Amino acid sequence: MRMLLAVSLIALAACAREKKVEAEAAPAVSETSQPTVGAGEALHAADHAALSAMRAEFAKVDMAPDVSFLTDEERRVVNLLIEAGDLMTEIYLRQRGPELPAERTKIATMDHPDKALLLDLFDLHFGPWDETKENKPFIGTDAMPAGAGFYPDDMTKEEFQSWIAAHPEDKAAFESPYTVIRRTEASAISATEVRMGGLVAIPYSVEYRQWLEPAAAKLKEAAAGTSNASLKKFLTMRAESFMKDDYYDSEMAWMDLDGTIEVAIGPYEVYTDNLMGLKTAFEAFITVRDPEQSAALSKYKDFLKEMEANLPVDERYKNFKRGFESPIAVVTQVAGGGDNVPGVQTIAFNLPNDERVREAKGAKKVLLDNVMGAKFERILAPMAAKVLVADQAKLLMKKYMGAETLFHELSHSLGPGTIVKDGKETTVTAELKELHSPIEEGKADVLGAYNILYMMERGEIPAAEKENFLATYFVGIFRAMRWGAAEAHGKGASFQYTHFRKNGAAVWDEEAKRYRLDFAKLEQGIRDLTRDVIVIEGNGDYAAAKQFLDTVGVLDREAEAVIASMTDLPVDIDPVYPERI
Ligand code: ZN
């Protein structure tokens, strides 16, 4: 996600992808890196126990998506899209490192007792680095270059910037989300003169032509095979985008998709570029829409204004300036490709990132229901028994993990954005600086909960399930706290936890070594904390934000013990999708 100009859009974009968030935050594993020598060349890898522990963090789940309702035509189209998605995977592996396919082959030909496990981990993480441990290498000793495969390994930020300063005509191409930067060779001009090597921007359509051409062909074939006009238009335009490095028209067309097949394919997020945050990674989400659930959830976007009006704060903290449409799709993921495949799995995304499209059409929120469901079954549900007393642990409901995910996203677009401080117009982001992310993520959680309670009050969500929701929400706080307070969502979760401990909503049962929730107090706590956080944001008061985080963002002994008891639960899932449907 590129830095955005409009505050309302920053808020919308804050959770473009839960995946990155979770990826930043997994607990650390032992770092026993020791050289292991194979029969031929030496292969340095972590020891067997460490590798096995790493593998166990990701629970393999056979996704078996339900596609029984698809017509034969839709099935053929989806299979073509899966093939195009596989090509995104080929590209993304090279975007992480152009040499990675060769490295994998090398490992495969070496003699090493853990070879199968190493290859499995290499495929899980798309390379020899563990994304959940800040990209630390588990094979070899080389750290992942900050610029991944987008730039020369040895190029620094300073070199990139001074090149642009010296060659202003290169600025647009160098900063484009759709180019890679490479070194040019030094070349002889004459017997005595040598031209020094420099930097050059190469368009994706050139660098990745070998895979983009067949991918475009697959999209065109799928476009020819579908009778859905909106899908035909998007796929045709996206195929052209691959060849011309201009995605504006096809992003506009993507916003208008209205059929069963909901597909995102192309270069999207910039998270892999940790050097400049400029270059987009190819990925694919091949999904099918659940029409009933999408319609059921879509109604909530129409309540955004009323939710703003319902904020438990003075009128001056409310913000009615935003007015973007916010389509919501609930989908079943059938296959992934590229950046979507390795490591921690995405459960929701908010695209496109192109500011011009957002201004014209807003952004689409897509909830990957089966991915979220798998995380509920494998992680959140078993976590409940470690957090809550038995009679409350059984209250958890999957649908409220989904509701909290959706309302978290919606709540990013509520509350203060552009504010006036000391007579000057400024933004919450600018005033709260590095404290903004944890405050804003915690705000989206607690305001999400507040809004779900509001929807229950309005009769839009069954109020009889209030305790089911509250229990699910509270355990969800632990799922995020597990990622650590160094990370925005983890810190945001810890201030919610502390608030609910202080106001008596979460009472420690010493005998059960679990919490017992006082639901009335939890409801009150959600209201109070929503108010506190919005006021901090609305005042743009950095000192107050700092004091707030310092005093409420620290975990107590009980929370630490509960989190420590979770080591047997996977950090994330490793979904297995069918090769074709
Ligand atoms: Zn968020």
Short mmCIF file of N, CA and C and ligand atoms in Angstrom, two decimals, residues 11 13-16 18 21 408-409 412 440-442 444-445 489, ligand 1:
data_model
loop_
_atom_site.label_atom_id
_atom_site.label_comp_id
_atom_site.label_asym_id
_atom_site.label_seq_id
_atom_site.Cartn_x
_atom_site.Cartn_y
_atom_site.Cartn_z
N ALA A 11 -7.17 5.62 6.37
CA ALA A 11 -7.91 4.81 7.32
C ALA A 11 -8.45 3.56 6.64
N ALA A 13 -7.27 2.12 4.16
CA ALA A 13 -6.20 1.28 3.68
C ALA A 13 -5.44 0.61 4.80
N ALA A 14 -5.70 1.01 6.02
CA ALA A 14 -4.85 0.56 7.12
C ALA A 14 -4.80 -0.95 7.24
N CYS A 15 -5.87 -1.60 6.84
CA CYS A 15 -5.89 -3.04 6.97
C CYS A 15 -6.00 -3.70 5.62
N ALA A 16 -5.32 -3.15 4.64
CA ALA A 16 -5.44 -3.71 3.30
C ALA A 16 -5.27 -5.20 3.36
N GLU A 18 -4.64 -8.34 6.26
CA GLU A 18 -4.35 -8.85 7.59
C GLU A 18 -3.11 -9.72 7.55
N VAL A 21 0.16 -8.15 8.63
CA VAL A 21 0.05 -7.90 10.05
C VAL A 21 0.41 -9.13 10.85
N HIS A 408 -14.24 -4.39 11.87
CA HIS A 408 -12.92 -3.79 12.05
C HIS A 408 -12.57 -2.98 10.80
N GLU A 409 -12.75 -3.59 9.62
CA GLU A 409 -12.43 -2.88 8.37
C GLU A 409 -13.31 -1.65 8.20
N HIS A 412 -12.36 1.38 10.38
CA HIS A 412 -11.23 2.21 9.98
C HIS A 412 -11.71 3.49 9.28
N GLU A 440 -4.83 3.21 16.05
CA GLU A 440 -5.85 3.03 15.02
C GLU A 440 -6.28 1.57 14.90
N GLU A 441 -5.35 0.63 15.03
CA GLU A 441 -5.73 -0.78 14.95
C GLU A 441 -6.58 -1.18 16.15
N GLY A 442 -6.19 -0.70 17.34
CA GLY A 442 -7.01 -0.98 18.53
C GLY A 442 -8.37 -0.32 18.40
N ALA A 444 -10.00 0.29 15.61
CA ALA A 444 -10.84 -0.46 14.66
C ALA A 444 -11.42 -1.71 15.33
N ASP A 445 -10.64 -2.35 16.20
CA ASP A 445 -11.14 -3.53 16.92
C ASP A 445 -12.30 -3.16 17.85
N HIS A 489 -1.14 -4.32 15.71
CA HIS A 489 -2.37 -5.00 16.13
C HIS A 489 -2.18 -5.63 17.52
ZN ZN B 1 -6.94 -2.81 10.74
#
